């Protein structure tokens, strides 16, 4: 196997389906040893089966559990080597108009989509600081920049990821660690399949390239940011949305 | 087995990229050895590894000189 990520150890959260699965596959194809996580045993086993031919592995992880995050990062370091590429992809939605949004809908999104990024990033930093290199790439969303009715919680969490990444990029840039964000537009996944058809049609009308994105469109961007070619890019948000939104 | 002083000194030299003779007992990491805040965090990490101990954040903040590091290790780590 040849690739520009030979010798790298990549941890991808939420890798059982959709964008996360595509990212895990891309990084593995580029030569990284990939550990993909899922919340369930079945999900982790499925990741393991998919990645096995590429030398990758599946593990169970609840990104809201700080102790579990630390334990996994430690276990990965012992078994494969210290994590050198972290991809924060795990995320959920709890769409609801704000007037009807329950406190738990807000908390669940912030905890799973934003606080998780804090936990995983902190856990891998020790190894990256020692190695004097590393890549932290988090998956945000175009919604974190544009906003969307019914997604105040999701938008806040995704915007939070962007600001978090800029701060961390400034903190640890001197140690050769880059921190970047990929903000996907409308991608065909289970998450977006749940949206009403009229909302899908309306979004499609705004996409300059005239089609929905595929998970691999995002995975390619992540693989680039993980690669040596992106060595001088940090604190950046790469918008991969088919021209739906151009900041 | 080298002394605690020597081991601490060696870590400071490695972490901060300074010359050995600059690392005097009372040298301050920040004021004398040019460490920034991230350097001091890394230094504490390196001390934790060398001496296989965990230094709580509130204690770590008080370790600002070579001597303070040596004193902390002597007080908290079994040689």
PDB file of C-alpha atoms in Angstrom, chain A residues 17-143:
ATOM      1  CA  UNK A  17     -21.705   5.493   8.380  1.00  0.00           C
ATOM      2  CA  UNK A  18     -22.028   8.567   6.245  1.00  0.00           C
ATOM      3  CA  UNK A  19     -19.241  11.098   6.167  1.00  0.00           C
ATOM      4  CA  UNK A  20     -17.243   9.418   8.960  1.00  0.00           C
ATOM      5  CA  UNK A  21     -17.165   6.073   7.150  1.00  0.00           C
ATOM      6  CA  UNK A  22     -15.953   7.758   3.967  1.00  0.00           C
ATOM      7  CA  UNK A  23     -13.237   9.648   5.869  1.00  0.00           C
ATOM      8  CA  UNK A  24     -12.013   6.498   7.609  1.00  0.00           C
ATOM      9  CA  UNK A  25     -11.785   4.699   4.270  1.00  0.00           C
ATOM     10  CA  UNK A  26      -9.957   7.570   2.532  1.00  0.00           C
ATOM     11  CA  UNK A  27      -7.368   7.931   5.283  1.00  0.00           C
ATOM     12  CA  UNK A  28      -6.819   4.175   5.335  1.00  0.00           C
ATOM     13  CA  UNK A  29      -6.411   4.127   1.571  1.00  0.00           C
ATOM     14  CA  UNK A  30      -3.790   6.850   1.906  1.00  0.00           C
ATOM     15  CA  UNK A  31      -1.816   4.541   4.162  1.00  0.00           C
ATOM     16  CA  UNK A  32      -2.788   5.632   7.682  1.00  0.00           C
ATOM     17  CA  UNK A  33      -3.594   3.111  10.381  1.00  0.00           C
ATOM     18  CA  UNK A  34      -7.183   4.113  11.045  1.00  0.00           C
ATOM     19  CA  UNK A  35      -9.205   3.523  14.191  1.00  0.00           C
ATOM     20  CA  UNK A  36     -12.868   4.361  13.594  1.00  0.00           C
ATOM     21  CA  UNK A  37     -15.325   4.676  16.442  1.00  0.00           C
ATOM     22  CA  UNK A  38     -19.038   4.041  16.861  1.00  0.00           C
ATOM     23  CA  UNK A  39     -21.325   4.219  19.868  1.00  0.00           C
ATOM     24  CA  UNK A  40     -22.499   0.587  19.575  1.00  0.00           C
ATOM     25  CA  UNK A  41     -20.684  -2.745  19.516  1.00  0.00           C
ATOM     26  CA  UNK A  42     -22.392  -3.570  16.233  1.00  0.00           C
ATOM     27  CA  UNK A  43     -21.248  -0.292  14.722  1.00  0.00           C
ATOM     28  CA  UNK A  44     -17.674  -0.813  15.846  1.00  0.00           C
ATOM     29  CA  UNK A  45     -17.679  -4.364  14.473  1.00  0.00           C
ATOM     30  CA  UNK A  46     -18.985  -3.103  11.132  1.00  0.00           C
ATOM     31  CA  UNK A  47     -16.202  -0.496  10.973  1.00  0.00           C
ATOM     32  CA  UNK A  48     -13.691  -3.221  11.743  1.00  0.00           C
ATOM     33  CA  UNK A  49     -15.002  -5.398   8.907  1.00  0.00           C
ATOM     34  CA  UNK A  50     -14.989  -2.533   6.414  1.00  0.00           C
ATOM     35  CA  UNK A  51     -11.527  -1.312   7.315  1.00  0.00           C
ATOM     36  CA  UNK A  52      -9.830  -4.658   7.895  1.00  0.00           C
ATOM     37  CA  UNK A  53      -8.648  -5.030   4.269  1.00  0.00           C
ATOM     38  CA  UNK A  54      -7.059  -1.578   4.603  1.00  0.00           C
ATOM     39  CA  UNK A  55      -5.457  -2.337   7.965  1.00  0.00           C
ATOM     40  CA  UNK A  56      -8.007  -0.350   9.976  1.00  0.00           C
ATOM     41  CA  UNK A  57      -9.948  -1.077  13.145  1.00  0.00           C
ATOM     42  CA  UNK A  58     -13.298  -0.363  14.796  1.00  0.00           C
ATOM     43  CA  UNK A  59     -13.754   0.594  18.446  1.00  0.00           C
ATOM     44  CA  UNK A  60     -16.680   1.518  20.674  1.00  0.00           C
ATOM     45  CA  UNK A  61     -16.664   5.100  21.933  1.00  0.00           C
ATOM     46  CA  UNK A  62     -19.193   7.428  23.472  1.00  0.00           C
ATOM     47  CA  UNK A  63     -17.684  10.847  22.783  1.00  0.00           C
ATOM     48  CA  UNK A  64     -19.650  12.358  25.679  1.00  0.00           C
ATOM     49  CA  UNK A  65     -17.752  10.161  28.149  1.00  0.00           C
ATOM     50  CA  UNK A  66     -14.480  11.901  29.018  1.00  0.00           C
ATOM     51  CA  UNK A  67     -12.985   8.872  30.759  1.00  0.00           C
ATOM     52  CA  UNK A  68     -13.801   6.640  27.796  1.00  0.00           C
ATOM     53  CA  UNK A  69     -12.186   9.111  25.398  1.00  0.00           C
ATOM     54  CA  UNK A  70      -8.992   9.164  27.442  1.00  0.00           C
ATOM     55  CA  UNK A  71      -8.963   5.400  27.791  1.00  0.00           C
ATOM     56  CA  UNK A  72      -9.388   4.868  24.060  1.00  0.00           C
ATOM     57  CA  UNK A  73      -6.651   7.326  23.113  1.00  0.00           C
ATOM     58  CA  UNK A  74      -4.343   5.565  25.564  1.00  0.00           C
ATOM     59  CA  UNK A  75      -5.272   2.117  24.264  1.00  0.00           C
ATOM     60  CA  UNK A  76      -4.712   3.188  20.654  1.00  0.00           C
ATOM     61  CA  UNK A  77      -1.296   4.592  21.572  1.00  0.00           C
ATOM     62  CA  UNK A  78      -0.337   1.320  23.206  1.00  0.00           C
ATOM     63  CA  UNK A  79      -1.601  -0.897  20.422  1.00  0.00           C
ATOM     64  CA  UNK A  80      -0.769   1.088  17.284  1.00  0.00           C
ATOM     65  CA  UNK A  81       1.126   4.239  18.274  1.00  0.00           C
ATOM     66  CA  UNK A  82       0.161   7.731  19.387  1.00  0.00           C
ATOM     67  CA  UNK A  83      -2.669   9.335  17.424  1.00  0.00           C
ATOM     68  CA  UNK A  84      -1.195  11.715  14.849  1.00  0.00           C
ATOM     69  CA  UNK A  85      -4.417  12.530  12.983  1.00  0.00           C
ATOM     70  CA  UNK A  86      -7.652  13.201  14.840  1.00  0.00           C
ATOM     71  CA  UNK A  87     -10.879  13.600  12.900  1.00  0.00           C
ATOM     72  CA  UNK A  88     -13.772  14.859  14.998  1.00  0.00           C
ATOM     73  CA  UNK A  89     -16.736  13.730  12.982  1.00  0.00           C
ATOM     74  CA  UNK A  90     -19.242  12.298  15.468  1.00  0.00           C
ATOM     75  CA  UNK A  91     -22.400  14.364  15.519  1.00  0.00           C
ATOM     76  CA  UNK A  92     -26.151  14.198  15.963  1.00  0.00           C
ATOM     77  CA  UNK A  93     -29.182  16.383  15.282  1.00  0.00           C
ATOM     78  CA  UNK A  94     -32.191  17.201  17.462  1.00  0.00           C
ATOM     79  CA  UNK A  95     -33.994  19.658  15.216  1.00  0.00           C
ATOM     80  CA  UNK A  96     -36.731  21.699  16.820  1.00  0.00           C
ATOM     81  CA  UNK A  97     -38.019  25.240  16.622  1.00  0.00           C
ATOM     82  CA  UNK A  98     -36.483  27.140  19.492  1.00  0.00           C
ATOM     83  CA  UNK A  99     -39.828  27.812  21.116  1.00  0.00           C
ATOM     84  CA  UNK A 100     -40.297  24.073  21.405  1.00  0.00           C
ATOM     85  CA  UNK A 101     -36.693  23.082  22.010  1.00  0.00           C
ATOM     86  CA  UNK A 102     -36.208  21.283  25.267  1.00  0.00           C
ATOM     87  CA  UNK A 103     -33.237  21.864  27.468  1.00  0.00           C
ATOM     88  CA  UNK A 104     -32.098  18.309  26.811  1.00  0.00           C
ATOM     89  CA  UNK A 105     -32.252  18.861  23.025  1.00  0.00           C
ATOM     90  CA  UNK A 106     -29.870  21.754  23.479  1.00  0.00           C
ATOM     91  CA  UNK A 107     -27.546  19.967  25.912  1.00  0.00           C
ATOM     92  CA  UNK A 108     -27.347  16.744  23.909  1.00  0.00           C
ATOM     93  CA  UNK A 109     -26.217  18.594  20.790  1.00  0.00           C
ATOM     94  CA  UNK A 110     -23.686  20.752  22.592  1.00  0.00           C
ATOM     95  CA  UNK A 111     -22.298  17.751  24.428  1.00  0.00           C
ATOM     96  CA  UNK A 112     -22.054  15.357  21.481  1.00  0.00           C
ATOM     97  CA  UNK A 113     -21.129  17.839  18.751  1.00  0.00           C
ATOM     98  CA  UNK A 114     -18.998  20.437  20.555  1.00  0.00           C
ATOM     99  CA  UNK A 115     -17.793  19.309  23.982  1.00  0.00           C
ATOM    100  CA  UNK A 116     -16.685  16.046  22.399  1.00  0.00           C
ATOM    101  CA  UNK A 117     -14.240  17.995  20.238  1.00  0.00           C
ATOM    102  CA  UNK A 118     -12.753  19.533  23.372  1.00  0.00           C
ATOM    103  CA  UNK A 119     -12.400  16.100  25.001  1.00  0.00           C
ATOM    104  CA  UNK A 120     -10.853  14.230  22.089  1.00  0.00           C
ATOM    105  CA  UNK A 121      -8.529  17.084  21.144  1.00  0.00           C
ATOM    106  CA  UNK A 122      -7.262  17.398  24.700  1.00  0.00           C
ATOM    107  CA  UNK A 123      -6.719  13.654  24.916  1.00  0.00           C
ATOM    108  CA  UNK A 124      -4.532  13.449  21.790  1.00  0.00           C
ATOM    109  CA  UNK A 125      -2.541  16.625  22.473  1.00  0.00           C
ATOM    110  CA  UNK A 126       0.059  15.132  24.784  1.00  0.00           C
ATOM    111  CA  UNK A 127       1.194  12.687  22.127  1.00  0.00           C
ATOM    112  CA  UNK A 128       1.129  15.287  19.356  1.00  0.00           C
ATOM    113  CA  UNK A 129       3.077  17.828  21.423  1.00  0.00           C
ATOM    114  CA  UNK A 130       5.768  15.243  22.076  1.00  0.00           C
ATOM    115  CA  UNK A 131       5.888  14.243  18.429  1.00  0.00           C
ATOM    116  CA  UNK A 132       6.013  17.906  17.387  1.00  0.00           C
ATOM    117  CA  UNK A 133       3.441  17.172  14.718  1.00  0.00           C
ATOM    118  CA  UNK A 134      -0.218  16.345  14.358  1.00  0.00           C
ATOM    119  CA  UNK A 135      -3.430  17.096  12.558  1.00  0.00           C
ATOM    120  CA  UNK A 136      -6.738  17.879  14.206  1.00  0.00           C
ATOM    121  CA  UNK A 137      -9.580  18.113  11.719  1.00  0.00           C
ATOM    122  CA  UNK A 138     -13.150  18.691  12.850  1.00  0.00           C
ATOM    123  CA  UNK A 139     -16.293  18.392  10.798  1.00  0.00           C
ATOM    124  CA  UNK A 140     -18.533  21.421  11.231  1.00  0.00           C
ATOM    125  CA  UNK A 141     -21.358  22.354   8.869  1.00  0.00           C
ATOM    126  CA  UNK A 142     -22.446  25.100   6.524  1.00  0.00           C
ATOM    127  CA  UNK A 143     -25.283  25.542   9.020  1.00  0.00           C
TER     128      UNK A 143
END
